Amino acid sequence: MSNATRIIHSIPTDPLTGAIAVPIYQTSTFVQEAPGVNKGYDYARTGNPTRAALESIVADLEGGSTGTAFASGLAAIDAVLKLLSEGDEIVAVDDIYGGAYRLFTHIYGKFGISVRYVDTTRPEEVFDAITPKTKLVWIESPTNPTLKVSDIAAIARITKAAGVLLCVDNTFATPVLQQPLALGADIVVHSATKYLGGHSDLIAGVVVTKDPGLGARIRFIQNASGAILGPFDAWLVIRGIETLSCRVRLHCTNALRVAQFLETHPAVAEVFYPGLPSHPNYEVAARQATGFGGIVSFSLKQDSEATAVSFVTGTKLFQLAESLGGVKSLLCHPATMTHKSIPEGQRRAAGIRPSLVRLSVGLEDAGDLIADLDAALARVAAARTTAVANSLADAS
Ligand SMILES: *Cc1c(COP(=O)(O)O)cnc(C)c1O
């Protein structure tokens, strides 16, 4: 059965009423016949039927045994980190999501958990960084914002041999394009805020594990820490998932056209999109995923923060906002927005130049999106010509 059909039919009809849409169980508790005798639910932090439907849908999409839904992507990441103990080490991708960096460093650092950041596109760096204290390898693929792609199967062979868990943040690829558990990962996390929800109208996160025992530990953490997803937002994510497959395909088609346009534009220095044969990880990306996603980053020849800011405030269809994965195209300036919490030196090492701009290519017409970018690039070039002329006039 094709992915599109499977996804649509993974959403159950209501067993009680036959409702074709999953009902929203907006309740805090469930009446019991006698102490401990109930219909599978007792208190809605522990379990809620709407959330449970979402959890099993996402587990199924990722090919895992257990799904757990959280109040945000970061709450999902936090739940995975709570598997660790004082003194444990993490090996993580250097181009990590800024919020994950902040959580690892400023929260878990206090509890004696340390992180080594490496270039995970080179599996040998992961191998070299693992010590007897390493308990978790953390990758994102593709990464945010430079779209680096790591070879998940190669890294999984290393973590298996070392007895270390491998967690993949699959937010950018979605299970439509890439299934890390099938490639050997142990855990997948999602910011469901992005493509799973897909409409820029909620904040949510999901953890999926392959092993049921590990899933039970995450479920214990979910109940013990309490950062659960509410039923209405769970319902919105389910509604988003109904169209996930067709949305993601169109995001990919549009993003490739935008990336190809940018690659030929004279004002553009570098384009980061794993679907371009010029991308250093193009082959791995083509091997392990069935598409290259909807995110495109690029830097300008005039590599300054000021130029980038003038560009990101100069587009009309691409709107300036954090986040990604919705139907409307967005753009952002990572150095001053999403990745501000990463120290400048580390940012530069990860390839985040002052002029780097990240696009979340939406579902508008690709020709309209390209015209919007073209016009904003022309405005930036015109502003530069004026500035150069003015400074020559000043000098003479
Ligand atoms: C947005 C994002 C997160 C954090 O998710 P929230 O839902 O904003 O908490 C984690 N990882 C990646 C790759 C993201 O893009």
Short mmCIF file of C-alpha atoms and ligand atoms in Angstrom, two decimals:
data_model
loop_
_atom_site.label_atom_id
_atom_site.label_comp_id
_atom_site.label_asym_id
_atom_site.label_seq_id
_atom_site.Cartn_x
_atom_site.Cartn_y
_atom_site.Cartn_z
CA MET A 1 0.00 0.00 0.00
CA SER A 2 1.34 3.44 -0.81
CA ASN A 3 2.36 5.82 1.96
CA ALA A 4 -0.41 8.28 1.09
CA THR A 5 -3.13 5.64 1.48
CA ARG A 6 -1.56 4.19 4.60
CA ILE A 7 -1.35 7.61 6.28
CA ILE A 8 -4.96 8.52 5.57
CA HIS A 9 -6.22 5.14 6.77
CA SER A 10 -4.01 5.08 9.87
CA ILE A 11 -6.50 7.57 11.32
CA PRO A 12 -9.13 5.46 13.09
CA THR A 13 -12.89 5.95 13.03
CA ASP A 14 -14.39 6.26 16.50
CA PRO A 15 -15.15 2.76 17.81
CA LEU A 16 -18.05 4.03 19.95
CA THR A 17 -20.03 6.09 17.43
CA GLY A 18 -18.48 5.49 14.02
CA ALA A 19 -17.52 9.20 13.75
CA ILE A 20 -15.09 9.43 10.82
CA ALA A 21 -13.10 12.14 12.58
CA VAL A 22 -11.35 11.35 15.86
CA PRO A 23 -13.47 12.90 18.67
CA ILE A 24 -11.94 15.49 20.99
CA TYR A 25 -12.18 14.09 24.52
CA GLN A 26 -12.02 17.38 26.40
CA THR A 27 -12.01 15.89 29.89
CA SER A 28 -9.67 15.78 32.87
CA THR A 29 -10.83 12.51 34.39
CA PHE A 30 -12.80 9.33 33.69
CA VAL A 31 -15.48 7.84 35.93
CA GLN A 32 -14.56 4.49 37.42
CA GLU A 33 -16.95 1.63 38.19
CA ALA A 34 -14.91 0.64 41.24
CA PRO A 35 -11.40 1.71 42.30
CA GLY A 36 -9.09 0.74 39.45
CA VAL A 37 -11.96 -0.59 37.27
CA ASN A 38 -12.23 1.69 34.24
CA LYS A 39 -12.49 1.71 30.45
CA GLY A 40 -8.75 2.05 29.90
CA TYR A 41 -8.44 5.66 31.07
CA ASP A 42 -8.35 7.08 34.58
CA TYR A 43 -6.77 10.57 34.53
CA ALA A 44 -6.08 12.64 31.42
CA ARG A 45 -2.41 13.42 32.18
CA THR A 46 -1.78 9.66 32.13
CA GLY A 47 -3.90 9.03 29.04
CA ASN A 48 -6.51 10.69 26.86
CA PRO A 49 -8.22 8.95 23.91
CA THR A 50 -7.63 11.83 21.46
CA ARG A 51 -3.95 12.03 22.41
CA ALA A 52 -3.74 8.23 22.31
CA ALA A 53 -5.06 8.24 18.73
CA LEU A 54 -2.35 10.72 17.70
CA GLU A 55 0.33 8.74 19.55
CA SER A 56 -0.53 5.52 17.78
CA ILE A 57 -0.85 7.23 14.37
CA VAL A 58 2.64 8.75 14.61
CA ALA A 59 4.13 5.52 16.02
CA ASP A 60 2.66 3.72 13.02
CA LEU A 61 3.96 6.31 10.51
CA GLU A 62 7.47 6.01 11.94
CA GLY A 63 7.32 2.22 12.13
CA GLY A 64 7.79 2.29 15.92
CA SER A 65 6.10 0.51 18.81
CA THR A 66 5.22 3.46 21.06
CA GLY A 67 4.34 7.09 20.47
CA THR A 68 4.10 9.73 23.18
CA ALA A 69 2.82 13.26 22.54
CA PHE A 70 4.08 16.34 24.35
CA ALA A 71 3.20 20.00 24.75
CA SER A 72 6.04 21.03 22.39
CA GLY A 73 8.93 19.62 20.40
CA LEU A 74 11.25 20.73 23.18
CA ALA A 75 9.16 18.91 25.80
CA ALA A 76 9.56 15.78 23.63
CA ILE A 77 13.34 16.30 23.48
CA ASP A 78 13.36 16.93 27.24
CA ALA A 79 11.60 13.60 27.85
CA VAL A 80 14.33 11.75 25.92
CA LEU A 81 17.06 13.55 27.91
CA LYS A 82 15.37 12.38 31.13
CA LEU A 83 16.38 8.82 30.21
CA LEU A 84 19.93 9.89 31.20
CA SER A 85 21.64 10.16 34.60
CA GLU A 86 24.28 12.40 36.13
CA GLY A 87 27.69 11.83 34.54
CA ASP A 88 26.31 10.57 31.23
CA GLU A 89 27.55 12.04 27.97
CA ILE A 90 25.76 12.89 24.73
CA VAL A 91 27.33 13.12 21.29
CA ALA A 92 25.31 15.59 19.21
CA VAL A 93 25.28 17.10 15.76
CA ASP A 94 27.14 20.44 15.73
CA ASP A 95 24.47 22.17 13.65
CA ILE A 96 21.82 21.40 16.29
CA TYR A 97 18.47 23.20 16.70
CA GLY A 98 19.12 26.23 18.93
CA GLY A 99 16.48 25.29 21.49
CA ALA A 100 17.97 21.80 21.89
CA TYR A 101 21.41 23.39 22.42
CA ARG A 102 19.96 25.68 25.10
CA LEU A 103 18.23 22.75 26.86
CA PHE A 104 21.30 20.50 26.74
CA THR A 105 23.70 23.22 27.89
CA HIS A 106 21.78 25.37 30.34
CA ILE A 107 19.43 22.81 31.91
CA TYR A 108 21.10 19.39 31.64
CA GLY A 109 24.59 20.83 32.08
CA LYS A 110 23.54 21.73 35.65
CA PHE A 111 22.68 18.09 36.32
CA GLY A 112 26.09 16.82 35.24
CA ILE A 113 25.22 15.72 31.71
CA SER A 114 27.73 16.87 29.11
CA VAL A 115 27.60 17.10 25.34
CA ARG A 116 30.23 16.79 22.63
CA TYR A 117 29.25 18.43 19.36
CA VAL A 118 30.66 16.83 16.22
CA ASP A 119 30.13 16.93 12.48
CA THR A 120 27.84 13.90 12.22
CA THR A 121 27.99 13.98 8.42
CA ARG A 122 31.31 12.24 9.09
CA PRO A 123 30.31 9.06 11.01
CA GLU A 124 33.96 8.55 12.05
CA GLU A 125 33.66 11.73 14.17
CA VAL A 126 30.74 10.11 16.02
CA PHE A 127 32.81 6.97 16.51
CA ASP A 128 35.76 8.97 17.88
CA ALA A 129 33.61 11.04 20.25
CA ILE A 130 31.95 8.06 21.97
CA THR A 131 33.43 7.27 25.39
CA PRO A 132 32.38 4.68 28.00
CA LYS A 133 30.18 7.44 29.50
CA THR A 134 28.29 8.13 26.27
CA LYS A 135 24.65 7.03 26.51
CA LEU A 136 23.02 8.90 23.65
CA VAL A 137 23.88 10.07 20.14
CA TRP A 138 21.65 12.92 18.95
CA ILE A 139 21.30 13.83 15.32
CA GLU A 140 19.03 15.91 13.17
CA SER A 141 18.90 15.11 9.50
CA PRO A 142 18.57 17.34 7.60
CA THR A 143 19.82 19.93 10.09
CA ASN A 144 18.57 23.37 10.83
CA PRO A 145 19.54 25.68 9.11
CA THR A 146 22.36 24.39 6.89
CA LEU A 147 20.56 21.21 5.80
CA LYS A 148 23.42 18.85 6.56
CA VAL A 149 22.44 15.22 6.05
CA SER A 150 23.97 12.47 8.19
CA ASP A 151 24.11 8.82 7.18
CA ILE A 152 21.65 7.40 9.73
CA ALA A 153 22.35 3.72 8.93
CA ALA A 154 26.13 4.22 9.26
CA ILE A 155 25.74 6.03 12.59
CA ALA A 156 23.28 3.37 13.81
CA ARG A 157 25.89 0.67 13.19
CA ILE A 158 28.32 2.62 15.39
CA THR A 159 25.81 3.23 18.20
CA LYS A 160 24.62 -0.42 18.15
CA ALA A 161 28.19 -1.68 18.48
CA ALA A 162 28.85 0.77 21.33
CA GLY A 163 25.56 0.04 23.13
CA VAL A 164 24.49 3.69 22.86
CA LEU A 165 21.00 4.95 21.99
CA LEU A 166 20.56 6.82 18.71
CA CYS A 167 17.89 9.52 18.59
CA VAL A 168 17.00 11.28 15.34
CA ASP A 169 15.10 14.56 15.23
CA ASN A 170 13.03 13.85 12.12
CA THR A 171 11.19 17.18 12.11
CA PHE A 172 12.55 18.40 8.77
CA ALA A 173 12.16 15.14 6.83
CA THR A 174 8.88 13.83 8.33
CA PRO A 175 8.07 10.10 8.15
CA VAL A 176 6.79 10.67 4.61
CA LEU A 177 10.36 11.16 3.39
CA GLN A 178 12.51 9.35 5.94
CA GLN A 179 12.01 6.65 8.57
CA PRO A 180 14.99 6.64 10.94
CA LEU A 181 13.82 3.60 12.96
CA ALA A 182 13.96 1.45 9.81
CA LEU A 183 17.51 2.74 9.28
CA GLY A 184 18.53 1.55 12.76
CA ALA A 185 17.75 4.47 15.09
CA ASP A 186 16.19 3.74 18.50
CA ILE A 187 14.18 6.93 19.00
CA VAL A 188 12.61 9.54 16.73
CA VAL A 189 11.47 12.95 17.93
CA HIS A 190 9.34 15.51 16.14
CA SER A 191 8.41 19.07 16.60
CA ALA A 192 4.83 18.40 15.43
CA THR A 193 4.52 22.19 15.39
CA LYS A 194 6.10 22.00 11.94
CA TYR A 195 5.08 19.62 9.13
CA LEU A 196 2.96 17.13 11.12
CA GLY A 197 0.62 19.92 12.22
CA GLY A 198 1.40 21.73 9.01
CA HIS A 199 -0.74 24.84 9.36
CA SER A 200 1.22 27.08 11.78
CA ASP A 201 -1.58 26.86 14.33
CA LEU A 202 -0.24 24.79 17.24
CA ILE A 203 2.81 23.78 19.30
CA ALA A 204 3.34 20.04 19.84
CA GLY A 205 5.98 17.33 20.04
CA VAL A 206 6.14 13.56 19.65
CA VAL A 207 8.59 10.83 20.67
CA VAL A 208 8.49 7.43 18.96
CA THR A 209 10.57 4.46 20.08
CA LYS A 210 11.22 1.20 18.34
CA ASP A 211 11.58 -0.87 21.51
CA PRO A 212 8.40 -1.20 23.66
CA GLY A 213 10.49 -1.24 26.88
CA LEU A 214 12.09 2.07 25.96
CA GLY A 215 8.64 3.35 24.98
CA ALA A 216 7.32 2.43 28.43
CA ARG A 217 10.16 4.43 30.03
CA ILE A 218 9.26 7.49 27.91
CA ARG A 219 5.59 7.03 28.81
CA PHE A 220 6.56 6.91 32.50
CA ILE A 221 8.50 10.18 32.05
CA GLN A 222 5.56 11.72 30.17
CA ASN A 223 3.21 10.97 33.07
CA ALA A 224 5.75 11.77 35.80
CA SER A 225 6.84 15.12 34.34
CA GLY A 226 3.46 15.99 32.90
CA ALA A 227 4.28 18.00 29.74
CA ILE A 228 1.46 16.34 27.81
CA LEU A 229 -0.30 17.53 24.67
CA GLY A 230 -3.88 18.69 25.21
CA PRO A 231 -6.74 16.97 23.36
CA PHE A 232 -7.62 19.87 21.05
CA ASP A 233 -4.03 20.29 19.85
CA ALA A 234 -3.72 16.50 19.48
CA TRP A 235 -6.82 16.65 17.27
CA LEU A 236 -5.31 19.46 15.17
CA VAL A 237 -2.15 17.44 14.60
CA ILE A 238 -4.24 14.43 13.52
CA ARG A 239 -6.11 16.69 11.11
CA GLY A 240 -2.77 17.93 9.77
CA ILE A 241 -1.51 14.38 9.30
CA GLU A 242 -4.47 13.57 7.02
CA THR A 243 -2.85 15.75 4.33
CA LEU A 244 0.80 15.20 5.33
CA SER A 245 1.77 13.15 2.33
CA CYS A 246 0.45 15.52 -0.36
CA ARG A 247 1.65 18.62 1.50
CA VAL A 248 5.18 17.29 1.91
CA ARG A 249 5.38 16.32 -1.78
CA LEU A 250 4.41 19.83 -2.84
CA HIS A 251 6.80 21.40 -0.29
CA CYS A 252 9.58 19.33 -1.90
CA THR A 253 8.67 20.30 -5.48
CA ASN A 254 8.44 24.00 -4.62
CA ALA A 255 11.65 23.96 -2.56
CA LEU A 256 13.64 22.36 -5.36
CA ARG A 257 12.48 25.03 -7.81
CA VAL A 258 13.35 27.80 -5.35
CA ALA A 259 16.78 26.25 -4.67
CA GLN A 260 17.50 25.95 -8.41
CA PHE A 261 16.52 29.59 -8.91
CA LEU A 262 18.73 30.80 -6.05
CA GLU A 263 21.69 28.73 -7.23
CA THR A 264 21.81 30.70 -10.50
CA HIS A 265 21.23 34.15 -8.96
CA PRO A 266 24.30 36.45 -9.09
CA ALA A 267 23.72 37.95 -5.60
CA VAL A 268 23.63 34.54 -3.92
CA ALA A 269 26.85 33.07 -2.52
CA GLU A 270 25.80 29.61 -1.41
CA VAL A 271 22.58 27.57 -1.47
CA PHE A 272 21.95 24.78 1.03
CA TYR A 273 19.41 22.24 -0.22
CA PRO A 274 20.09 18.49 -0.08
CA GLY A 275 18.22 18.00 -3.36
CA LEU A 276 20.83 19.95 -5.33
CA PRO A 277 23.59 17.72 -6.75
CA SER A 278 26.02 20.45 -5.59
CA HIS A 279 25.08 19.74 -1.93
CA PRO A 280 27.91 17.80 -0.22
CA ASN A 281 25.47 15.22 1.20
CA TYR A 282 23.30 14.84 -1.91
CA GLU A 283 24.08 11.14 -2.35
CA VAL A 284 23.34 10.15 1.26
CA ALA A 285 20.16 12.23 1.16
CA ALA A 286 19.00 10.55 -2.06
CA ARG A 287 19.76 7.11 -0.62
CA GLN A 288 18.08 7.41 2.78
CA ALA A 289 15.09 9.64 2.00
CA THR A 290 12.45 9.69 -0.72
CA GLY A 291 12.55 13.49 -1.01
CA PHE A 292 14.58 16.47 0.12
CA GLY A 293 12.10 18.52 2.13
CA GLY A 294 10.79 22.07 2.07
CA ILE A 295 13.60 24.02 3.73
CA VAL A 296 16.18 25.94 1.71
CA SER A 297 18.91 28.15 3.18
CA PHE A 298 21.25 30.49 1.37
CA SER A 299 23.82 33.17 2.04
CA LEU A 300 24.46 36.35 0.11
CA LYS A 301 27.66 37.44 -1.63
CA GLN A 302 27.42 40.61 0.40
CA ASP A 303 27.84 38.68 3.62
CA SER A 304 26.60 41.02 6.32
CA GLU A 305 23.85 40.90 8.90
CA ALA A 306 22.54 44.24 7.58
CA THR A 307 22.11 42.89 4.04
CA ALA A 308 20.34 39.79 5.34
CA VAL A 309 18.02 41.90 7.47
CA SER A 310 17.19 44.13 4.51
CA PHE A 311 16.43 41.01 2.45
CA VAL A 312 14.21 39.29 5.03
CA THR A 313 12.17 42.45 5.53
CA GLY A 314 11.86 43.00 1.77
CA THR A 315 9.81 39.98 0.64
CA LYS A 316 6.03 40.10 0.31
CA LEU A 317 4.92 36.44 0.17
CA PHE A 318 7.67 35.02 2.39
CA GLN A 319 6.80 36.39 5.82
CA LEU A 320 9.38 36.98 8.51
CA ALA A 321 8.75 34.56 11.35
CA GLU A 322 10.38 31.78 13.31
CA SER A 323 9.11 28.26 12.69
CA LEU A 324 8.58 26.36 9.47
CA GLY A 325 6.54 23.63 7.83
CA GLY A 326 3.25 25.49 7.38
CA VAL A 327 1.29 26.13 4.20
CA LYS A 328 2.42 29.78 4.09
CA SER A 329 6.03 30.46 3.16
CA LEU A 330 8.18 31.89 5.93
CA LEU A 331 11.73 33.12 6.15
CA CYS A 332 14.07 33.89 9.00
CA HIS A 333 17.55 35.09 9.81
CA PRO A 334 19.05 32.33 12.00
CA ALA A 335 21.97 34.38 13.38
CA THR A 336 19.64 36.88 15.06
CA MET A 337 16.53 34.72 15.49
CA THR A 338 16.42 30.91 15.86
CA HIS A 339 20.13 30.42 16.55
CA LYS A 340 20.80 33.46 18.70
CA SER A 341 21.41 31.28 21.77
CA ILE A 342 24.37 29.54 20.09
CA PRO A 343 27.68 31.38 20.66
CA GLU A 344 28.94 33.21 17.56
CA GLY A 345 32.12 31.12 17.16
CA GLN A 346 30.17 27.88 17.27
CA ARG A 347 27.58 29.32 14.90
CA ARG A 348 30.25 30.18 12.32
CA ALA A 349 31.86 26.76 12.71
CA ALA A 350 28.47 25.23 11.91
CA GLY A 351 28.30 27.28 8.69
CA ILE A 352 25.82 29.93 9.91
CA ARG A 353 27.20 33.02 8.21
CA PRO A 354 25.96 36.55 9.03
CA SER A 355 23.93 36.70 5.79
CA LEU A 356 22.44 33.20 6.04
CA VAL A 357 18.68 33.20 5.39
CA ARG A 358 16.42 30.20 5.93
CA LEU A 359 13.32 29.71 3.84
CA SER A 360 10.40 27.49 4.73
CA VAL A 361 8.98 27.05 1.27
CA GLY A 362 5.20 26.84 1.51
CA LEU A 363 2.43 25.62 -0.75
CA GLU A 364 1.91 28.76 -2.84
CA ASP A 365 2.65 28.68 -6.57
CA ALA A 366 6.40 28.19 -7.05
CA GLY A 367 6.55 30.86 -9.79
CA ASP A 368 5.04 33.45 -7.45
CA LEU A 369 7.50 32.52 -4.69
CA ILE A 370 10.47 32.83 -7.05
CA ALA A 371 9.25 36.24 -8.30
CA ASP A 372 9.00 37.40 -4.67
CA LEU A 373 12.59 36.34 -3.91
CA ASP A 374 13.85 37.82 -7.17
CA ALA A 375 12.28 41.20 -6.38
CA ALA A 376 13.70 41.25 -2.83
CA LEU A 377 17.19 40.36 -4.13
CA ALA A 378 16.94 43.19 -6.66
CA ARG A 379 16.00 45.65 -3.91
CA VAL A 380 19.01 44.58 -1.83
CA ALA A 381 21.31 45.01 -4.86
CA ALA A 382 19.83 48.47 -5.60
CA ALA A 383 20.34 49.56 -1.98
CA ARG A 384 23.97 48.46 -2.20
CA THR A 385 24.54 50.36 -5.46
CA THR A 386 23.16 53.51 -3.80
CA ALA A 387 25.35 52.99 -0.72
CA VAL A 388 28.48 52.50 -2.85
CA ALA A 389 27.67 55.61 -4.92
CA ASN A 390 27.12 57.64 -1.76
CA SER A 391 30.38 56.56 -0.19
CA LEU A 392 32.27 57.35 -3.44
CA ALA A 393 30.63 60.79 -3.45
CA ASP A 394 31.66 61.30 0.21
CA ALA A 395 35.24 60.31 -0.57
CA SER A 396 35.58 62.73 -3.50
C1 LIG B 1 11.09 23.68 16.07
C2 LIG B 1 12.03 22.57 16.28
C3 LIG B 1 12.17 21.96 17.53
C4 LIG B 1 11.44 22.47 18.76
O1 LIG B 1 10.07 22.27 18.66
P1 LIG B 1 8.96 23.19 19.40
O2 LIG B 1 7.70 22.56 18.95
O3 LIG B 1 9.16 24.58 18.90
O4 LIG B 1 9.22 23.08 20.85
C5 LIG B 1 13.03 20.89 17.63
N1 LIG B 1 13.73 20.44 16.57
C6 LIG B 1 13.63 21.01 15.36
C7 LIG B 1 14.44 20.48 14.24
C8 LIG B 1 12.78 22.10 15.17
O5 LIG B 1 12.70 22.67 13.96
#
